Amino acid sequence: MNKFIYILLVILSISSCSPYQKAMKSDDVEFKTKVFTEQIEKKKYSKAIRLFEQFASALRAKPQGEAAFYSYAQALYNTKQYISAAYEFERFSSSYPKSPLAEEAAFYGAECYSKVSPIYSLDQVDTDKALSKIQVFVNKYPNSTYLPKANEIVKVMSEKLELKAFEIAKQYNTIGEFTRDYNAAIIALDNFVFNFPGSKYKEDALFYKYDAMYKLATNSIPSKKQERLNSAKTYYQNLVKFKADTKYLQQSNKMLETVEKELKQYTN
């Protein structure tokens, strides 16, 4: 036991005298910067961050500040502190606009917001922000080597917003079973198709729009039934015109049979 305690004390003594511990206690900015750089090189980012935050303000006007602040932003990025990293990257690119790292910093600053973009079902504030920041980057650096990555981020973020918009529109049709407000579903699905004309969910949206009108028509009051049945028939035609072999064809044809059967009462 005594031997173990002795070894432990030796380890603690060595640790307390390490360059990092000395730098944490030192007021020497040059020494702190040197140790900070060493921690970055060793990929000990959390330690580097703690140390840098002690003397960051003292580096603002110093020549070594440029490299140090960029390394600090990268350390935050590598420890997945994306909002803080975004702030530091953006501040770097504005503080050092002539730096060869300014463009890279601007890209990473924008990319950080895509890293915190949540799944489509949650609030998409950060997704919108990511798209906005990427657009600012592309406008500023239209020939950037980061353009392919920027375009990929735009694609992923846009698809997420598209899916969210579709699911919201589709949900109106789902809850129509309980609220009987199929008009809200039709409007929501109409808006979706208008806002995302090339969407991969267009077939689904056209079917659910037809489905909503079908339910509205077949459950309608007599004075509005004929008009709504005809609208349902038009929505069916829009669906099969868009995709003749739609995956909803069998179900849609069965619904159409009901629509045409009920329309016959108005032909006399």
Short mmCIF file of N, CA and C in Angstrom, two decimals, residues 131-202:
data_model
loop_
_atom_site.label_atom_id
_atom_site.label_comp_id
_atom_site.label_asym_id
_atom_site.label_seq_id
_atom_site.Cartn_x
_atom_site.Cartn_y
_atom_site.Cartn_z
N LEU A 131 -28.34 27.06 -44.67
CA LEU A 131 -28.54 27.42 -46.08
C LEU A 131 -28.19 28.88 -46.33
N SER A 132 -28.59 29.72 -45.40
CA SER A 132 -28.31 31.16 -45.53
C SER A 132 -26.80 31.42 -45.49
N LYS A 133 -26.11 30.78 -44.55
CA LYS A 133 -24.67 30.98 -44.40
C LYS A 133 -23.90 30.43 -45.61
N ILE A 134 -24.34 29.28 -46.10
CA ILE A 134 -23.69 28.70 -47.28
C ILE A 134 -23.87 29.61 -48.49
N GLN A 135 -25.06 30.21 -48.62
CA GLN A 135 -25.30 31.11 -49.74
C GLN A 135 -24.39 32.33 -49.67
N VAL A 136 -24.20 32.86 -48.47
CA VAL A 136 -23.29 34.00 -48.28
C VAL A 136 -21.88 33.60 -48.69
N PHE A 137 -21.47 32.39 -48.29
CA PHE A 137 -20.13 31.90 -48.65
C PHE A 137 -19.97 31.78 -50.16
N VAL A 138 -20.96 31.16 -50.82
CA VAL A 138 -20.89 30.96 -52.27
C VAL A 138 -20.86 32.30 -53.01
N ASN A 139 -21.64 33.26 -52.51
CA ASN A 139 -21.65 34.59 -53.14
C ASN A 139 -20.28 35.26 -53.03
N LYS A 140 -19.63 35.04 -51.90
CA LYS A 140 -18.34 35.68 -51.66
C LYS A 140 -17.20 34.95 -52.37
N TYR A 141 -17.31 33.61 -52.45
CA TYR A 141 -16.25 32.81 -53.06
C TYR A 141 -16.86 31.90 -54.14
N PRO A 142 -17.33 32.47 -55.25
CA PRO A 142 -18.01 31.67 -56.28
C PRO A 142 -17.12 30.65 -56.97
N ASN A 143 -15.82 30.80 -56.88
CA ASN A 143 -14.89 29.86 -57.51
C ASN A 143 -14.13 29.02 -56.49
N SER A 144 -14.65 28.95 -55.30
CA SER A 144 -13.97 28.25 -54.21
C SER A 144 -13.82 26.76 -54.49
N THR A 145 -12.73 26.20 -54.01
CA THR A 145 -12.54 24.75 -54.11
C THR A 145 -13.50 24.02 -53.18
N TYR A 146 -14.12 24.77 -52.26
CA TYR A 146 -15.10 24.17 -51.34
C TYR A 146 -16.52 24.16 -51.93
N LEU A 147 -16.66 24.63 -53.16
CA LEU A 147 -17.98 24.73 -53.77
C LEU A 147 -18.70 23.38 -53.86
N PRO A 148 -18.04 22.28 -54.26
CA PRO A 148 -18.73 20.99 -54.28
C PRO A 148 -19.28 20.59 -52.90
N LYS A 149 -18.48 20.85 -51.87
CA LYS A 149 -18.96 20.53 -50.51
C LYS A 149 -20.12 21.44 -50.13
N ALA A 150 -20.03 22.71 -50.52
CA ALA A 150 -21.10 23.66 -50.23
C ALA A 150 -22.39 23.22 -50.92
N ASN A 151 -22.28 22.78 -52.17
CA ASN A 151 -23.45 22.33 -52.92
C ASN A 151 -24.07 21.08 -52.30
N GLU A 152 -23.23 20.22 -51.78
CA GLU A 152 -23.73 19.00 -51.14
C GLU A 152 -24.50 19.35 -49.86
N ILE A 153 -23.98 20.33 -49.12
CA ILE A 153 -24.68 20.77 -47.90
C ILE A 153 -26.04 21.36 -48.27
N VAL A 154 -26.07 22.18 -49.31
CA VAL A 154 -27.33 22.77 -49.78
C VAL A 154 -28.32 21.67 -50.16
N LYS A 155 -27.85 20.65 -50.85
CA LYS A 155 -28.70 19.53 -51.27
C LYS A 155 -29.30 18.82 -50.06
N VAL A 156 -28.45 18.49 -49.10
CA VAL A 156 -28.91 17.76 -47.91
C VAL A 156 -29.89 18.60 -47.09
N MET A 157 -29.56 19.88 -46.88
CA MET A 157 -30.41 20.75 -46.09
C MET A 157 -31.75 21.00 -46.80
N SER A 158 -31.71 21.18 -48.11
CA SER A 158 -32.93 21.43 -48.88
C SER A 158 -33.84 20.22 -48.87
N GLU A 159 -33.25 19.03 -48.98
CA GLU A 159 -34.05 17.80 -48.94
C GLU A 159 -34.72 17.61 -47.59
N LYS A 160 -34.03 18.04 -46.55
CA LYS A 160 -34.60 17.94 -45.21
C LYS A 160 -35.82 18.85 -45.07
N LEU A 161 -35.69 20.08 -45.57
CA LEU A 161 -36.82 21.03 -45.53
C LEU A 161 -37.97 20.54 -46.39
N GLU A 162 -37.63 19.95 -47.52
CA GLU A 162 -38.64 19.41 -48.43
C GLU A 162 -39.44 18.29 -47.77
N LEU A 163 -38.72 17.38 -47.11
CA LEU A 163 -39.38 16.27 -46.43
C LEU A 163 -40.27 16.77 -45.31
N LYS A 164 -39.79 17.74 -44.55
CA LYS A 164 -40.59 18.29 -43.46
C LYS A 164 -41.87 18.91 -44.01
N ALA A 165 -41.75 19.70 -45.10
CA ALA A 165 -42.91 20.34 -45.70
C ALA A 165 -43.91 19.29 -46.19
N PHE A 166 -43.40 18.21 -46.78
CA PHE A 166 -44.29 17.16 -47.26
C PHE A 166 -45.01 16.47 -46.11
N GLU A 167 -44.27 16.14 -45.07
CA GLU A 167 -44.88 15.43 -43.93
C GLU A 167 -45.95 16.29 -43.25
N ILE A 168 -45.70 17.60 -43.19
CA ILE A 168 -46.71 18.50 -42.60
C ILE A 168 -47.96 18.51 -43.46
N ALA A 169 -47.78 18.63 -44.79
CA ALA A 169 -48.92 18.64 -45.70
C ALA A 169 -49.69 17.32 -45.64
N LYS A 170 -48.94 16.23 -45.62
CA LYS A 170 -49.55 14.90 -45.54
C LYS A 170 -50.33 14.74 -44.23
N GLN A 171 -49.80 15.31 -43.17
CA GLN A 171 -50.44 15.18 -41.85
C GLN A 171 -51.83 15.81 -41.84
N TYR A 172 -52.01 16.90 -42.61
CA TYR A 172 -53.33 17.51 -42.71
C TYR A 172 -54.35 16.52 -43.24
N ASN A 173 -53.92 15.69 -44.19
CA ASN A 173 -54.82 14.69 -44.73
C ASN A 173 -55.11 13.61 -43.70
N THR A 174 -54.08 13.24 -42.94
CA THR A 174 -54.24 12.21 -41.90
C THR A 174 -55.22 12.65 -40.81
N ILE A 175 -55.03 13.87 -40.31
CA ILE A 175 -55.90 14.35 -39.23
C ILE A 175 -57.29 14.72 -39.75
N GLY A 176 -57.43 14.78 -41.08
CA GLY A 176 -58.76 15.04 -41.65
C GLY A 176 -59.76 13.97 -41.28
N GLU A 177 -59.25 12.76 -41.01
CA GLU A 177 -60.13 11.67 -40.57
C GLU A 177 -60.85 12.03 -39.26
N PHE A 178 -60.21 12.88 -38.48
CA PHE A 178 -60.78 13.25 -37.18
C PHE A 178 -61.46 14.62 -37.21
N THR A 179 -60.87 15.54 -37.99
CA THR A 179 -61.41 16.91 -38.01
C THR A 179 -62.43 17.13 -39.12
N ARG A 180 -62.41 16.27 -40.14
CA ARG A 180 -63.24 16.41 -41.34
C ARG A 180 -62.91 17.68 -42.12
N ASP A 181 -61.73 18.23 -41.85
CA ASP A 181 -61.32 19.44 -42.56
C ASP A 181 -60.36 19.06 -43.68
N TYR A 182 -60.92 18.48 -44.73
CA TYR A 182 -60.09 18.05 -45.85
C TYR A 182 -59.66 19.21 -46.72
N ASN A 183 -60.38 20.32 -46.63
CA ASN A 183 -59.97 21.51 -47.39
C ASN A 183 -58.58 21.97 -46.97
N ALA A 184 -58.28 21.89 -45.67
CA ALA A 184 -56.97 22.28 -45.17
C ALA A 184 -55.88 21.38 -45.77
N ALA A 185 -56.19 20.09 -45.91
CA ALA A 185 -55.24 19.15 -46.50
C ALA A 185 -55.00 19.48 -47.97
N ILE A 186 -56.06 19.78 -48.69
CA ILE A 186 -55.94 20.10 -50.12
C ILE A 186 -55.09 21.35 -50.31
N ILE A 187 -55.34 22.36 -49.51
CA ILE A 187 -54.57 23.62 -49.59
C ILE A 187 -53.10 23.37 -49.26
N ALA A 188 -52.84 22.60 -48.20
CA ALA A 188 -51.47 22.32 -47.77
C ALA A 188 -50.71 21.54 -48.84
N LEU A 189 -51.37 20.56 -49.45
CA LEU A 189 -50.73 19.75 -50.48
C LEU A 189 -50.54 20.55 -51.77
N ASP A 190 -51.50 21.42 -52.06
CA ASP A 190 -51.37 22.33 -53.21
C ASP A 190 -50.14 23.22 -53.04
N ASN A 191 -50.01 23.78 -51.86
CA ASN A 191 -48.88 24.66 -51.56
C ASN A 191 -47.56 23.91 -51.67
N PHE A 192 -47.55 22.66 -51.22
CA PHE A 192 -46.33 21.86 -51.30
C PHE A 192 -45.91 21.66 -52.75
N VAL A 193 -46.86 21.26 -53.59
CA VAL A 193 -46.55 21.02 -55.01
C VAL A 193 -46.08 22.30 -55.68
N PHE A 194 -46.67 23.43 -55.30
CA PHE A 194 -46.27 24.71 -55.87
C PHE A 194 -44.86 25.10 -55.43
N ASN A 195 -44.57 24.90 -54.14
CA ASN A 195 -43.26 25.30 -53.59
C ASN A 195 -42.14 24.35 -53.95
N PHE A 196 -42.48 23.08 -54.22
CA PHE A 196 -41.46 22.07 -54.56
C PHE A 196 -41.89 21.34 -55.85
N PRO A 197 -41.92 22.04 -56.97
CA PRO A 197 -42.43 21.45 -58.21
C PRO A 197 -41.66 20.23 -58.69
N GLY A 198 -40.39 20.15 -58.37
CA GLY A 198 -39.58 19.00 -58.81
C GLY A 198 -39.37 17.98 -57.72
N SER A 199 -40.18 18.02 -56.70
CA SER A 199 -39.99 17.15 -55.53
C SER A 199 -40.15 15.67 -55.86
N LYS A 200 -39.35 14.86 -55.20
CA LYS A 200 -39.50 13.41 -55.35
C LYS A 200 -40.75 12.91 -54.63
N TYR A 201 -41.38 13.79 -53.86
CA TYR A 201 -42.62 13.42 -53.17
C TYR A 201 -43.86 13.93 -53.92
N LYS A 202 -43.66 14.42 -55.14
CA LYS A 202 -44.80 14.99 -55.87
C LYS A 202 -45.88 13.95 -56.14
#
